[in-house]
C-alpha cells in the first residue's frame, strides 16, 4: 500500500465504522424486540409462561419479589400474545370489563405502538376486532367493531388489566378468559416463528445478520426504507446467503467497532436524566413518540405526539427499547421515578420519609406508587407483603383537606393511621416509581409538579 493510500484507507474504515454505529442504533429496536418475542414464545416473561404465536398468555398472579423482572408492576395483570399474521387475519374477541380499566397495545416489529384498545381508546364494552396483515384487501365481517392494520406480519399484543390487590385476582382472571384469538379463514397458526438468520454468519456479527434478515422480512415504512439504503456498504441490504461468512477483515473490524459505538450511544442517552418534575422525579411522557407513520385505532395522530426529526427518532426509539420495551404513549400511561429526596440526597432505607400530595396524583383511571430496591430495581420482600400503594389499597387514609400523605420507610410505623399509608422500603438504597394511568392534562403539559420525599431528621 502506498503512503498516499494509507490515510484514505483509514478514512474509509472510520466512515464504515460510523455507518455501522448508525445501523446499530437504527436496527437495535427491531433486533432486540424480535429476540424478546422469540424468548417469550419459548420461555415466557415474568409471571407468563412460554406460549405459541396467536395465543394469549395470561398472568395468574400479581408480581411479587419472586417475579424475575425489572420494575415489575403490581397494579395490573398482564395478558400478552405474539401475533403472526403471515397466513391471514385474526379475530380478537374482547369481553365487557364492566368499566374496569384495561389496555391492549399493538406493537409492530420495529416497536412502534400502532393501535390501542381499552378504556381510553374504545371503551370497556365487549366486541370483536379484526387484525389484518400488511396489504390485506379482503372483506371484514360486519360483526367486528373495527380493523387494526398491522405494518408487519409479526406484532406483539400487550394487555394490562387493572387489579388493585389479591382480592381482585379471581375477577380479573375471569375477564382474562374472555380475551381470545382465532383465525378468520384457516385454523393454522401462521409460520409459527421468525425467519432464521444464516447460521454461517460469525457469532460476533450475529446482530447485523439478524438485522439483515429481519429488516427484509419485516420492512419498515417507505421513509425508513430510504434511510436504511445508506447501509448498503455494510451488506445489510443483500439477499440470500449471509455476506458475513466471508467478510473481509476490514468490514468485520468496522462492524464490531460500530456496534460498540452504537451500543455506547444508546446507553449514554438511556441513562441521561430525562425531564424532571419537583423533588428530583424523572418523567418523560414523550419517550414513545417515535412512531411517525402508522396511526391505527386508539392512537393520536397529532404533531404533539410525533417527534419532529425522523433521524433523531431512531435514537429515541432505541432508548425506549433499551429501558422500556413495549411501553406506551404518554397519553395512555406516564411513569415517574426518583432516586433522591427533596434535598437531592440518595434515598436510603436507614431513614424515614414522608411524601405528601396536596391532592391525589392526577390520573383519570388510577395511580400507584411501587417500591424497588437498588441496584437490582426489583420488588423487595417485606413482612407486610406490600409492594405498592394506590387508591385501591385497603384502609388508605386521606388528610382532612383531601390531600394524601404516604410514609416511606423500612420499619412499620407505630401509629396505625401512618401504618395504613405505609410503603415499605428496603434497608438500603431504593427507587419508588409512580405510575399514572390515563394521566390528566397537567401531567402531559408539564404544569404538574410532583412533591419530593421529605427525610426525617435522624435515622429511622
PDB file of C-alpha atoms in Angstrom, residues 90-317:
ATOM      1  CA  UNK A  90     -57.109 -12.920  13.139  1.00  0.00           C
ATOM      2  CA  UNK A  91     -60.278 -12.105  15.038  1.00  0.00           C
ATOM      3  CA  UNK A  92     -59.738 -10.719  18.518  1.00  0.00           C
ATOM      4  CA  UNK A  93     -62.612 -11.071  20.975  1.00  0.00           C
ATOM      5  CA  UNK A  94     -62.692  -8.653  23.918  1.00  0.00           C
ATOM      6  CA  UNK A  95     -65.039  -9.105  26.923  1.00  0.00           C
ATOM      7  CA  UNK A  96     -67.043  -6.431  28.697  1.00  0.00           C
ATOM      8  CA  UNK A  97     -64.853  -5.412  31.644  1.00  0.00           C
ATOM      9  CA  UNK A  98     -67.669  -3.531  33.368  1.00  0.00           C
ATOM     10  CA  UNK A  99     -65.766  -0.269  33.495  1.00  0.00           C
ATOM     11  CA  UNK A 100     -62.557  -1.821  34.797  1.00  0.00           C
ATOM     12  CA  UNK A 101     -59.507  -0.204  33.224  1.00  0.00           C
ATOM     13  CA  UNK A 102     -57.676  -2.220  30.623  1.00  0.00           C
ATOM     14  CA  UNK A 103     -55.497  -1.508  27.615  1.00  0.00           C
ATOM     15  CA  UNK A 104     -54.482  -3.678  24.674  1.00  0.00           C
ATOM     16  CA  UNK A 105     -51.447  -2.262  22.930  1.00  0.00           C
ATOM     17  CA  UNK A 106     -50.300  -3.366  19.466  1.00  0.00           C
ATOM     18  CA  UNK A 107     -46.560  -3.118  18.826  1.00  0.00           C
ATOM     19  CA  UNK A 108     -45.080  -3.827  15.394  1.00  0.00           C
ATOM     20  CA  UNK A 109     -41.736  -5.497  14.734  1.00  0.00           C
ATOM     21  CA  UNK A 110     -39.945  -2.135  14.854  1.00  0.00           C
ATOM     22  CA  UNK A 111     -41.510  -1.442  18.302  1.00  0.00           C
ATOM     23  CA  UNK A 112     -43.905   1.241  17.038  1.00  0.00           C
ATOM     24  CA  UNK A 113     -47.159   1.447  19.018  1.00  0.00           C
ATOM     25  CA  UNK A 114     -49.663   1.341  16.167  1.00  0.00           C
ATOM     26  CA  UNK A 115     -53.046   0.791  17.876  1.00  0.00           C
ATOM     27  CA  UNK A 116     -54.754   0.669  21.272  1.00  0.00           C
ATOM     28  CA  UNK A 117     -57.984  -0.832  22.542  1.00  0.00           C
ATOM     29  CA  UNK A 118     -59.384  -0.247  26.012  1.00  0.00           C
ATOM     30  CA  UNK A 119     -60.983   2.239  28.338  1.00  0.00           C
ATOM     31  CA  UNK A 120     -59.444   5.366  26.818  1.00  0.00           C
ATOM     32  CA  UNK A 121     -59.469   4.339  23.184  1.00  0.00           C
ATOM     33  CA  UNK A 122     -62.605   2.243  22.646  1.00  0.00           C
ATOM     34  CA  UNK A 123     -64.398   1.878  25.982  1.00  0.00           C
ATOM     35  CA  UNK A 124     -64.843  -1.239  28.086  1.00  0.00           C
ATOM     36  CA  UNK A 125     -67.737  -2.896  26.235  1.00  0.00           C
ATOM     37  CA  UNK A 126     -67.444  -6.334  24.628  1.00  0.00           C
ATOM     38  CA  UNK A 127     -66.682  -6.646  20.941  1.00  0.00           C
ATOM     39  CA  UNK A 128     -64.653  -8.222  18.150  1.00  0.00           C
ATOM     40  CA  UNK A 129     -61.795  -6.660  16.205  1.00  0.00           C
ATOM     41  CA  UNK A 130     -60.146  -7.810  13.005  1.00  0.00           C
ATOM     42  CA  UNK A 131     -56.347  -7.869  12.869  1.00  0.00           C
ATOM     43  CA  UNK A 132     -55.067  -7.905   9.298  1.00  0.00           C
ATOM     44  CA  UNK A 133     -51.582  -8.250   7.755  1.00  0.00           C
ATOM     45  CA  UNK A 134     -49.920  -5.576   5.602  1.00  0.00           C
ATOM     46  CA  UNK A 135     -51.617  -5.044   2.250  1.00  0.00           C
ATOM     47  CA  UNK A 136     -54.690  -7.122   3.086  1.00  0.00           C
ATOM     48  CA  UNK A 137     -57.631  -6.294   0.798  1.00  0.00           C
ATOM     49  CA  UNK A 138     -60.317  -8.724   1.931  1.00  0.00           C
ATOM     50  CA  UNK A 139     -63.770  -8.026   3.292  1.00  0.00           C
ATOM     51  CA  UNK A 140     -64.125  -7.517   7.040  1.00  0.00           C
ATOM     52  CA  UNK A 141     -67.062  -9.299   8.695  1.00  0.00           C
ATOM     53  CA  UNK A 142     -69.886  -6.981   9.626  1.00  0.00           C
ATOM     54  CA  UNK A 143     -69.755  -8.222  13.198  1.00  0.00           C
ATOM     55  CA  UNK A 144     -66.397  -6.621  14.015  1.00  0.00           C
ATOM     56  CA  UNK A 145     -66.175  -3.178  15.589  1.00  0.00           C
ATOM     57  CA  UNK A 146     -63.112  -2.202  13.578  1.00  0.00           C
ATOM     58  CA  UNK A 147     -59.996  -3.264  11.709  1.00  0.00           C
ATOM     59  CA  UNK A 148     -56.432  -2.991  13.011  1.00  0.00           C
ATOM     60  CA  UNK A 149     -53.912  -2.976  10.165  1.00  0.00           C
ATOM     61  CA  UNK A 150     -50.534  -4.435  11.097  1.00  0.00           C
ATOM     62  CA  UNK A 151     -47.499  -2.755   9.496  1.00  0.00           C
ATOM     63  CA  UNK A 152     -45.548  -6.038   9.913  1.00  0.00           C
ATOM     64  CA  UNK A 153     -46.751  -9.632   9.849  1.00  0.00           C
ATOM     65  CA  UNK A 154     -45.423 -10.208  13.365  1.00  0.00           C
ATOM     66  CA  UNK A 155     -46.678  -7.981  16.186  1.00  0.00           C
ATOM     67  CA  UNK A 156     -46.858  -8.042  19.968  1.00  0.00           C
ATOM     68  CA  UNK A 157     -50.249  -7.615  21.640  1.00  0.00           C
ATOM     69  CA  UNK A 158     -49.573  -6.393  25.176  1.00  0.00           C
ATOM     70  CA  UNK A 159     -52.577  -6.260  27.502  1.00  0.00           C
ATOM     71  CA  UNK A 160     -52.904  -4.963  31.046  1.00  0.00           C
ATOM     72  CA  UNK A 161     -55.994  -5.208  33.251  1.00  0.00           C
ATOM     73  CA  UNK A 162     -56.273  -3.175  36.455  1.00  0.00           C
ATOM     74  CA  UNK A 163     -56.025  -5.279  39.594  1.00  0.00           C
ATOM     75  CA  UNK A 164     -55.893  -3.424  42.910  1.00  0.00           C
ATOM     76  CA  UNK A 165     -54.844  -6.408  45.019  1.00  0.00           C
ATOM     77  CA  UNK A 166     -55.047 -10.129  45.662  1.00  0.00           C
ATOM     78  CA  UNK A 167     -58.768  -9.892  46.392  1.00  0.00           C
ATOM     79  CA  UNK A 168     -59.394  -8.805  42.794  1.00  0.00           C
ATOM     80  CA  UNK A 169     -57.295 -11.502  41.125  1.00  0.00           C
ATOM     81  CA  UNK A 170     -60.192 -14.006  40.676  1.00  0.00           C
ATOM     82  CA  UNK A 171     -62.376 -11.390  38.980  1.00  0.00           C
ATOM     83  CA  UNK A 172     -59.563 -10.326  36.653  1.00  0.00           C
ATOM     84  CA  UNK A 173     -58.706 -13.920  35.793  1.00  0.00           C
ATOM     85  CA  UNK A 174     -62.339 -14.447  34.811  1.00  0.00           C
ATOM     86  CA  UNK A 175     -62.080 -11.455  32.465  1.00  0.00           C
ATOM     87  CA  UNK A 176     -58.838 -12.771  31.001  1.00  0.00           C
ATOM     88  CA  UNK A 177     -60.654 -15.840  29.731  1.00  0.00           C
ATOM     89  CA  UNK A 178     -62.776 -13.553  27.567  1.00  0.00           C
ATOM     90  CA  UNK A 179     -59.771 -12.304  25.563  1.00  0.00           C
ATOM     91  CA  UNK A 180     -59.406 -14.755  22.682  1.00  0.00           C
ATOM     92  CA  UNK A 181     -57.853 -15.006  19.210  1.00  0.00           C
ATOM     93  CA  UNK A 182     -58.892 -17.156  16.271  1.00  0.00           C
ATOM     94  CA  UNK A 183     -58.139 -17.244  12.565  1.00  0.00           C
ATOM     95  CA  UNK A 184     -60.633 -15.615  10.221  1.00  0.00           C
ATOM     96  CA  UNK A 185     -60.117 -18.045   7.334  1.00  0.00           C
ATOM     97  CA  UNK A 186     -57.960 -21.004   8.376  1.00  0.00           C
ATOM     98  CA  UNK A 187     -57.130 -22.979  11.509  1.00  0.00           C
ATOM     99  CA  UNK A 188     -53.377 -22.553  11.061  1.00  0.00           C
ATOM    100  CA  UNK A 189     -51.137 -20.524  13.364  1.00  0.00           C
ATOM    101  CA  UNK A 190     -49.058 -18.881  10.647  1.00  0.00           C
ATOM    102  CA  UNK A 191     -45.484 -19.980  10.183  1.00  0.00           C
ATOM    103  CA  UNK A 192     -45.137 -20.119  13.982  1.00  0.00           C
ATOM    104  CA  UNK A 193     -41.762 -18.462  14.170  1.00  0.00           C
ATOM    105  CA  UNK A 194     -39.357 -15.824  12.971  1.00  0.00           C
ATOM    106  CA  UNK A 195     -37.146 -16.061   9.875  1.00  0.00           C
ATOM    107  CA  UNK A 196     -33.911 -17.849  10.718  1.00  0.00           C
ATOM    108  CA  UNK A 197     -30.701 -15.896  10.158  1.00  0.00           C
ATOM    109  CA  UNK A 198     -27.973 -17.715   8.254  1.00  0.00           C
ATOM    110  CA  UNK A 199     -26.042 -19.865  10.773  1.00  0.00           C
ATOM    111  CA  UNK A 200     -22.880 -19.348   8.703  1.00  0.00           C
ATOM    112  CA  UNK A 201     -22.613 -15.763   9.960  1.00  0.00           C
ATOM    113  CA  UNK A 202     -19.842 -15.482  12.577  1.00  0.00           C
ATOM    114  CA  UNK A 203     -21.096 -15.088  16.167  1.00  0.00           C
ATOM    115  CA  UNK A 204     -19.556 -11.640  16.569  1.00  0.00           C
ATOM    116  CA  UNK A 205     -21.708 -10.379  13.679  1.00  0.00           C
ATOM    117  CA  UNK A 206     -24.929 -12.094  14.772  1.00  0.00           C
ATOM    118  CA  UNK A 207     -26.613  -8.725  15.425  1.00  0.00           C
ATOM    119  CA  UNK A 208     -26.052  -7.487  11.875  1.00  0.00           C
ATOM    120  CA  UNK A 209     -27.091 -10.823  10.373  1.00  0.00           C
ATOM    121  CA  UNK A 210     -30.355 -10.707  12.309  1.00  0.00           C
ATOM    122  CA  UNK A 211     -30.894  -7.104  11.277  1.00  0.00           C
ATOM    123  CA  UNK A 212     -30.282  -8.025   7.618  1.00  0.00           C
ATOM    124  CA  UNK A 213     -32.759 -10.924   7.619  1.00  0.00           C
ATOM    125  CA  UNK A 214     -35.451  -9.422   9.804  1.00  0.00           C
ATOM    126  CA  UNK A 215     -35.427  -5.994   8.131  1.00  0.00           C
ATOM    127  CA  UNK A 216     -36.033  -7.744   4.798  1.00  0.00           C
ATOM    128  CA  UNK A 217     -38.883  -9.852   6.169  1.00  0.00           C
ATOM    129  CA  UNK A 218     -40.482  -7.019   8.160  1.00  0.00           C
ATOM    130  CA  UNK A 219     -39.819  -3.947   6.018  1.00  0.00           C
ATOM    131  CA  UNK A 220     -40.290  -0.563   7.685  1.00  0.00           C
ATOM    132  CA  UNK A 221     -42.176   2.419   6.281  1.00  0.00           C
ATOM    133  CA  UNK A 222     -41.098   3.774   2.905  1.00  0.00           C
ATOM    134  CA  UNK A 223     -39.432   6.768   4.590  1.00  0.00           C
ATOM    135  CA  UNK A 224     -37.383   4.476   6.813  1.00  0.00           C
ATOM    136  CA  UNK A 225     -36.521   2.266   3.855  1.00  0.00           C
ATOM    137  CA  UNK A 226     -35.000   5.283   2.138  1.00  0.00           C
ATOM    138  CA  UNK A 227     -32.907   5.916   5.230  1.00  0.00           C
ATOM    139  CA  UNK A 228     -31.673   2.335   5.504  1.00  0.00           C
ATOM    140  CA  UNK A 229     -30.452   2.352   1.901  1.00  0.00           C
ATOM    141  CA  UNK A 230     -27.319   4.041   3.234  1.00  0.00           C
ATOM    142  CA  UNK A 231     -26.383   0.733   4.874  1.00  0.00           C
ATOM    143  CA  UNK A 232     -25.699  -0.969   1.527  1.00  0.00           C
ATOM    144  CA  UNK A 233     -21.881  -0.891   2.101  1.00  0.00           C
ATOM    145  CA  UNK A 234     -22.427  -2.913   5.294  1.00  0.00           C
ATOM    146  CA  UNK A 235     -24.120  -5.798   3.488  1.00  0.00           C
ATOM    147  CA  UNK A 236     -27.428  -5.180   5.253  1.00  0.00           C
ATOM    148  CA  UNK A 237     -29.439  -4.985   2.034  1.00  0.00           C
ATOM    149  CA  UNK A 238     -28.097  -8.181   0.457  1.00  0.00           C
ATOM    150  CA  UNK A 239     -30.492 -11.068  -0.109  1.00  0.00           C
ATOM    151  CA  UNK A 240     -29.792 -14.775   0.100  1.00  0.00           C
ATOM    152  CA  UNK A 241     -26.838 -16.284   1.979  1.00  0.00           C
ATOM    153  CA  UNK A 242     -25.135 -14.144   4.575  1.00  0.00           C
ATOM    154  CA  UNK A 243     -22.453 -11.788   3.274  1.00  0.00           C
ATOM    155  CA  UNK A 244     -20.676 -12.028   6.614  1.00  0.00           C
ATOM    156  CA  UNK A 245     -19.410 -15.604   6.361  1.00  0.00           C
ATOM    157  CA  UNK A 246     -16.539 -14.491   4.126  1.00  0.00           C
ATOM    158  CA  UNK A 247     -16.429 -10.812   5.043  1.00  0.00           C
ATOM    159  CA  UNK A 248     -13.111  -9.009   4.812  1.00  0.00           C
ATOM    160  CA  UNK A 249     -11.190  -8.239   7.962  1.00  0.00           C
ATOM    161  CA  UNK A 250     -11.776  -4.548   7.319  1.00  0.00           C
ATOM    162  CA  UNK A 251     -15.560  -4.953   7.195  1.00  0.00           C
ATOM    163  CA  UNK A 252     -15.598  -7.176  10.283  1.00  0.00           C
ATOM    164  CA  UNK A 253     -13.491  -4.661  12.204  1.00  0.00           C
ATOM    165  CA  UNK A 254     -15.736  -1.771  11.123  1.00  0.00           C
ATOM    166  CA  UNK A 255     -18.909  -3.645  12.096  1.00  0.00           C
ATOM    167  CA  UNK A 256     -17.524  -4.587  15.507  1.00  0.00           C
ATOM    168  CA  UNK A 257     -16.303  -1.046  16.152  1.00  0.00           C
ATOM    169  CA  UNK A 258     -19.612   0.416  15.025  1.00  0.00           C
ATOM    170  CA  UNK A 259     -21.602  -1.988  17.171  1.00  0.00           C
ATOM    171  CA  UNK A 260     -19.631  -0.954  20.261  1.00  0.00           C
ATOM    172  CA  UNK A 261     -20.041   2.735  19.425  1.00  0.00           C
ATOM    173  CA  UNK A 262     -23.763   2.373  18.746  1.00  0.00           C
ATOM    174  CA  UNK A 263     -24.314   0.490  21.977  1.00  0.00           C
ATOM    175  CA  UNK A 264     -22.420   3.166  23.899  1.00  0.00           C
ATOM    176  CA  UNK A 265     -24.507   5.910  22.264  1.00  0.00           C
ATOM    177  CA  UNK A 266     -27.768   4.208  23.273  1.00  0.00           C
ATOM    178  CA  UNK A 267     -26.594   3.600  26.825  1.00  0.00           C
ATOM    179  CA  UNK A 268     -25.403   7.181  27.233  1.00  0.00           C
ATOM    180  CA  UNK A 269     -28.773   8.514  26.077  1.00  0.00           C
ATOM    181  CA  UNK A 270     -30.707   5.935  28.105  1.00  0.00           C
ATOM    182  CA  UNK A 271     -29.186   6.895  31.431  1.00  0.00           C
ATOM    183  CA  UNK A 272     -29.207  10.633  30.795  1.00  0.00           C
ATOM    184  CA  UNK A 273     -31.670  12.203  33.267  1.00  0.00           C
ATOM    185  CA  UNK A 274     -34.971  12.872  31.437  1.00  0.00           C
ATOM    186  CA  UNK A 275     -37.418  15.682  32.102  1.00  0.00           C
ATOM    187  CA  UNK A 276     -37.570  16.370  35.822  1.00  0.00           C
ATOM    188  CA  UNK A 277     -40.526  17.249  37.966  1.00  0.00           C
ATOM    189  CA  UNK A 278     -40.237  18.517  41.508  1.00  0.00           C
ATOM    190  CA  UNK A 279     -38.294  16.660  44.160  1.00  0.00           C
ATOM    191  CA  UNK A 280     -35.922  15.007  41.707  1.00  0.00           C
ATOM    192  CA  UNK A 281     -38.621  12.988  39.947  1.00  0.00           C
ATOM    193  CA  UNK A 282     -37.717  11.896  36.433  1.00  0.00           C
ATOM    194  CA  UNK A 283     -40.600  11.781  33.990  1.00  0.00           C
ATOM    195  CA  UNK A 284     -40.666  11.587  30.200  1.00  0.00           C
ATOM    196  CA  UNK A 285     -44.198  11.495  28.720  1.00  0.00           C
ATOM    197  CA  UNK A 286     -42.864  11.633  25.153  1.00  0.00           C
ATOM    198  CA  UNK A 287     -40.377   8.751  25.127  1.00  0.00           C
ATOM    199  CA  UNK A 288     -42.625   6.687  22.825  1.00  0.00           C
ATOM    200  CA  UNK A 289     -43.415   9.396  20.262  1.00  0.00           C
ATOM    201  CA  UNK A 290     -41.100   7.894  17.605  1.00  0.00           C
ATOM    202  CA  UNK A 291     -43.954   6.306  15.630  1.00  0.00           C
ATOM    203  CA  UNK A 292     -44.243   8.663  12.651  1.00  0.00           C
ATOM    204  CA  UNK A 293     -46.049   6.539  10.079  1.00  0.00           C
ATOM    205  CA  UNK A 294     -48.725   4.170  11.435  1.00  0.00           C
ATOM    206  CA  UNK A 295     -51.675   5.564  13.354  1.00  0.00           C
ATOM    207  CA  UNK A 296     -54.354   2.967  13.898  1.00  0.00           C
ATOM    208  CA  UNK A 297     -57.298   2.714  16.265  1.00  0.00           C
ATOM    209  CA  UNK A 298     -56.654   4.422  19.592  1.00  0.00           C
ATOM    210  CA  UNK A 299     -53.505   6.303  18.583  1.00  0.00           C
ATOM    211  CA  UNK A 300     -53.371  10.098  18.452  1.00  0.00           C
ATOM    212  CA  UNK A 301     -52.181  11.395  15.090  1.00  0.00           C
ATOM    213  CA  UNK A 302     -51.008  14.825  16.167  1.00  0.00           C
ATOM    214  CA  UNK A 303     -47.749  16.790  15.945  1.00  0.00           C
ATOM    215  CA  UNK A 304     -47.798  16.859  19.734  1.00  0.00           C
ATOM    216  CA  UNK A 305     -47.260  13.094  19.768  1.00  0.00           C
ATOM    217  CA  UNK A 306     -44.769  12.811  16.893  1.00  0.00           C
ATOM    218  CA  UNK A 307     -41.080  13.605  17.085  1.00  0.00           C
ATOM    219  CA  UNK A 308     -40.262  16.303  14.510  1.00  0.00           C
ATOM    220  CA  UNK A 309     -36.900  14.843  13.390  1.00  0.00           C
ATOM    221  CA  UNK A 310     -37.075  11.394  11.818  1.00  0.00           C
ATOM    222  CA  UNK A 311     -33.342  10.719  12.072  1.00  0.00           C
ATOM    223  CA  UNK A 312     -33.284  11.757  15.727  1.00  0.00           C
ATOM    224  CA  UNK A 313     -36.277   9.500  16.356  1.00  0.00           C
ATOM    225  CA  UNK A 314     -34.137   6.424  15.712  1.00  0.00           C
ATOM    226  CA  UNK A 315     -32.074   7.082  18.840  1.00  0.00           C
ATOM    227  CA  UNK A 316     -35.223   7.783  20.879  1.00  0.00           C
ATOM    228  CA  UNK A 317     -36.721   4.519  19.636  1.00  0.00           C
TER     229      UNK A 317
END
